[in-house]
mmCIF file of C-alpha atoms in Angstrom:
data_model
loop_
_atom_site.group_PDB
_atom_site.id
_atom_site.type_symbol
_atom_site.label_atom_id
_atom_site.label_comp_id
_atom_site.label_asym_id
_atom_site.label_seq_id
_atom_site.Cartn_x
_atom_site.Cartn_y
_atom_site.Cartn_z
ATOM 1 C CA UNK A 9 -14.278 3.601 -53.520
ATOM 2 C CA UNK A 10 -12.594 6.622 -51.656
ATOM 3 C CA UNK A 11 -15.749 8.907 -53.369
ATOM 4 C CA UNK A 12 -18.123 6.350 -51.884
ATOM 5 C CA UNK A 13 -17.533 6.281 -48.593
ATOM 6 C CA UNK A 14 -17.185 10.447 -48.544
ATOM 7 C CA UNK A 15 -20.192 10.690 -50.251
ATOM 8 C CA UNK A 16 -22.016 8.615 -47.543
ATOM 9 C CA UNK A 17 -20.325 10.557 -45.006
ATOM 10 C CA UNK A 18 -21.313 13.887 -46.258
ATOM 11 C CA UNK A 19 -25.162 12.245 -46.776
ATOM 12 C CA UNK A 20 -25.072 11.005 -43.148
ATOM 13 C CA UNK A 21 -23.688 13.988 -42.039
ATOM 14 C CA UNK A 22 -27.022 16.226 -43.916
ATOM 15 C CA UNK A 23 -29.437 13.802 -42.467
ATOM 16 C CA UNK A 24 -28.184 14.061 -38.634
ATOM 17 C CA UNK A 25 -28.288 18.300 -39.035
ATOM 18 C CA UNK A 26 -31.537 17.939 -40.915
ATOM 19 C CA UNK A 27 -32.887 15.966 -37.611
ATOM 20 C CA UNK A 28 -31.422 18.442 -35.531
ATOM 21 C CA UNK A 29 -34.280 21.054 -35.391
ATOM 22 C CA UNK A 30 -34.084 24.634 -33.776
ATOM 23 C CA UNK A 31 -37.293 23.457 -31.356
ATOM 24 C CA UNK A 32 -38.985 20.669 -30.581
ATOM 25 C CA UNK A 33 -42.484 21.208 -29.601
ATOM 26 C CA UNK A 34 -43.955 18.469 -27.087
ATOM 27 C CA UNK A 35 -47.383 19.167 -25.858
ATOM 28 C CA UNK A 36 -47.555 16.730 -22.675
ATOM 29 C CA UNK A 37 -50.842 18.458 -21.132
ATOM 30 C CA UNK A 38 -53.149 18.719 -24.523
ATOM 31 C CA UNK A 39 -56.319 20.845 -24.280
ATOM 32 C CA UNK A 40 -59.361 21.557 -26.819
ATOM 33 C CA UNK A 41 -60.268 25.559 -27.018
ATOM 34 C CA UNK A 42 -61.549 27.568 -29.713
ATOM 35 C CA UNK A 43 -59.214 30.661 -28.788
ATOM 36 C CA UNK A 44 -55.476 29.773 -29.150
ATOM 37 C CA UNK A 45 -52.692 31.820 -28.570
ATOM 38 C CA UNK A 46 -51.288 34.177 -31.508
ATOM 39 C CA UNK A 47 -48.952 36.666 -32.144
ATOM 40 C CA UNK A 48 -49.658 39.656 -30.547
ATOM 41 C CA UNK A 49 -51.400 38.343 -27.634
ATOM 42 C CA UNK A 50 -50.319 39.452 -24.011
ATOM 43 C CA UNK A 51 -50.045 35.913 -22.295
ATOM 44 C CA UNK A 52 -49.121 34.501 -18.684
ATOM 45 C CA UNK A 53 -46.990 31.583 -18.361
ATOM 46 C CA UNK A 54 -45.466 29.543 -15.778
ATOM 47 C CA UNK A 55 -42.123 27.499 -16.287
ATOM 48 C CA UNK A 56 -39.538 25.381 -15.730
ATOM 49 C CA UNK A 57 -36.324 25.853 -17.065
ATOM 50 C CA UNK A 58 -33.661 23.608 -17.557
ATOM 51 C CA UNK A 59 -29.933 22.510 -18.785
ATOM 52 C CA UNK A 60 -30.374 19.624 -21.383
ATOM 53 C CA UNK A 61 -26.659 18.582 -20.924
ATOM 54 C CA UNK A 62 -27.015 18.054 -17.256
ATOM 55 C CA UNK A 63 -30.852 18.479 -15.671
ATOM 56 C CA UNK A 64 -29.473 21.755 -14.170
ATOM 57 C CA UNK A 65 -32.345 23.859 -13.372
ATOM 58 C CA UNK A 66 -31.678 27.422 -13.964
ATOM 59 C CA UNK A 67 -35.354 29.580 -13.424
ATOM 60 C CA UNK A 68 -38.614 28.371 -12.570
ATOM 61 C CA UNK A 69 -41.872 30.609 -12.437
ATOM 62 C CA UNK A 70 -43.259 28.091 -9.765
ATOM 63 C CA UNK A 71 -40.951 28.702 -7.384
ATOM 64 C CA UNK A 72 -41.521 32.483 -7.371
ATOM 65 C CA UNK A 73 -45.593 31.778 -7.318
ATOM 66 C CA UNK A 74 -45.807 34.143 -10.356
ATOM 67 C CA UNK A 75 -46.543 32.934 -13.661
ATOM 68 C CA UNK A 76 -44.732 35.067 -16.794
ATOM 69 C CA UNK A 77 -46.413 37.793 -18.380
ATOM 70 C CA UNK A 78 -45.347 39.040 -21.972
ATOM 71 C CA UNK A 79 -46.745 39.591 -25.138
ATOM 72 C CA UNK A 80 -45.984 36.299 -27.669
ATOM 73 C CA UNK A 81 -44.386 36.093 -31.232
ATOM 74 C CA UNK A 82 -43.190 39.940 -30.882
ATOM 75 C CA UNK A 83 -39.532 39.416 -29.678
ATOM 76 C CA UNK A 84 -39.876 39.872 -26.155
ATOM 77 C CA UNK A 85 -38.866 36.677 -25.188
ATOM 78 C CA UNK A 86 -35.989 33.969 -26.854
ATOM 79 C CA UNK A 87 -37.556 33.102 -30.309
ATOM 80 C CA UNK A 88 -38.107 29.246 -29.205
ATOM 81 C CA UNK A 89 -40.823 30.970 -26.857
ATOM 82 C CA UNK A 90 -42.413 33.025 -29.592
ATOM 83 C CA UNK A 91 -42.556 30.396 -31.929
ATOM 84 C CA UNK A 92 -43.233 27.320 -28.959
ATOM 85 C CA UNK A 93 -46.019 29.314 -27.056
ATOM 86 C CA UNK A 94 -48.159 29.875 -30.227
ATOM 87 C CA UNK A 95 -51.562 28.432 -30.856
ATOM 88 C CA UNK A 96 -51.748 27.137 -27.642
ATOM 89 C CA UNK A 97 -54.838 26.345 -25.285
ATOM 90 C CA UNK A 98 -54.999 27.835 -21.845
ATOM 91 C CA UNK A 99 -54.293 25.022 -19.528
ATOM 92 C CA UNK A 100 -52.276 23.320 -21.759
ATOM 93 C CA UNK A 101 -48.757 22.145 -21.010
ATOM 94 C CA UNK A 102 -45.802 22.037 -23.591
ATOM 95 C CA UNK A 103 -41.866 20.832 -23.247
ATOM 96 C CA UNK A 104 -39.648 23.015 -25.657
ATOM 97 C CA UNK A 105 -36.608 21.689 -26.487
ATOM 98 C CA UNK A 106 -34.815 24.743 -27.906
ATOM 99 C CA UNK A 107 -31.158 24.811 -29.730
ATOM 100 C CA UNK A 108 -29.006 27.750 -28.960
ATOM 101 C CA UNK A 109 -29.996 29.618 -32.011
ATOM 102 C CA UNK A 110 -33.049 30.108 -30.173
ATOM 103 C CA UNK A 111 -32.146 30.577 -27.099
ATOM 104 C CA UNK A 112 -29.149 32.714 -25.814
ATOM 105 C CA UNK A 113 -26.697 31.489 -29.023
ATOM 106 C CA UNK A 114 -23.171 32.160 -28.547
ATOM 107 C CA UNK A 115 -23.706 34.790 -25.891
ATOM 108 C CA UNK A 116 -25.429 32.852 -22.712
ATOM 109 C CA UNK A 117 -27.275 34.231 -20.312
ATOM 110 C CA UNK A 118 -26.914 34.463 -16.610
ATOM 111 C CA UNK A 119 -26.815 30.878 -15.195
ATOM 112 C CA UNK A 120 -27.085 29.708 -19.028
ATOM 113 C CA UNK A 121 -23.604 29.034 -20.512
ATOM 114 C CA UNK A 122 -23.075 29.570 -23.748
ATOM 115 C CA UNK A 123 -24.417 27.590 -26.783
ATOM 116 C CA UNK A 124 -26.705 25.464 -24.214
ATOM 117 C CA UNK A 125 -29.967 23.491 -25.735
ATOM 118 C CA UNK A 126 -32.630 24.552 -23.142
ATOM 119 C CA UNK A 127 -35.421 23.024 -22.086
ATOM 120 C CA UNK A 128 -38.391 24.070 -20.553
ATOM 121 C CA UNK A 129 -41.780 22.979 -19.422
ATOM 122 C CA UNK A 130 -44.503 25.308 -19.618
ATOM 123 C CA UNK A 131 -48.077 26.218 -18.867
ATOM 124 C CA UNK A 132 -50.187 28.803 -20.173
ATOM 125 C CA UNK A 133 -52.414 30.314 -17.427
ATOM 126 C CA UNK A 134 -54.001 33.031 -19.543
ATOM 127 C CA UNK A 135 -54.257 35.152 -22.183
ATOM 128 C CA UNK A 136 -55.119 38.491 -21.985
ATOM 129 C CA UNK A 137 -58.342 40.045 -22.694
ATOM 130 C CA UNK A 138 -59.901 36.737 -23.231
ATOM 131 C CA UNK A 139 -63.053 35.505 -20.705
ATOM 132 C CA UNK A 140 -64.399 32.171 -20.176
ATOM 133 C CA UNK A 141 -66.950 32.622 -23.031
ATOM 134 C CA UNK A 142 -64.461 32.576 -25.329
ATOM 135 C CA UNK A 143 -62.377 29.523 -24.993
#
């Protein structure tokens, strides 16, 4: 009985990490393009960032009336923005849900304490290099 009841602790236990994932991707503005974002490309971005445990917002790319500008998937940025921001329309809107492993981990970041999940809500405005003829 006693190897039972750890066994189903240790498969609960799996299951809940397994659920757990590094981002969640939720596109709440969808758009149809033929050009998406990919690695490599030099894109603008405005955001919203935000404390999961509490609603606390720490940066916001609105507020300053300047939208982000990086290059994506090439480690400029946390990885749950390189990986979140790809193959994305321009115009679209996305909320990333990103654990600490990709985010600031351990370390924090400014406002950001330590191990925080972050989320943001963002917007791609462009992508550079591409006109109107090709999305």
């Amino acid at each position: 009985m006693r190897f039972s009841i750890f066994s189903v602790a240790v498969a609960l236990f799996t299951l809940v990490n397994a659920l757990e994932k590094p981002l969640d991707i939720q596109v709440t503005t969808p758009i149809e393009c033929e050009r998406k974002t990919k690695t490599g490309d030099k894109v603008e971005v405005h955001y919203r960032g935000t404390l999961e445990a509490d609603g606390t917002e720490f940066d916001a790319s609105y507020n300053r009336g300047q939208p982000l500008s990086f290059f994506v998937g090439k480690g400029n940025v946390i990885k749950g923005w390189d990986e979140g921001l790809l193959d994305m329309c321009i115009g679209e809107k996305r909320k990333l849900t990103i654990q600490p492993e990709y985010g600031y981990g351990a370390r924090g970041m400014g406002p950001i304490p330590a191990n925080s999940v972050l989320v943001f809500e963002t917007e791609l405005v462009g992508i550079g290099g591409v006109t109107k003829d090709e999305l």
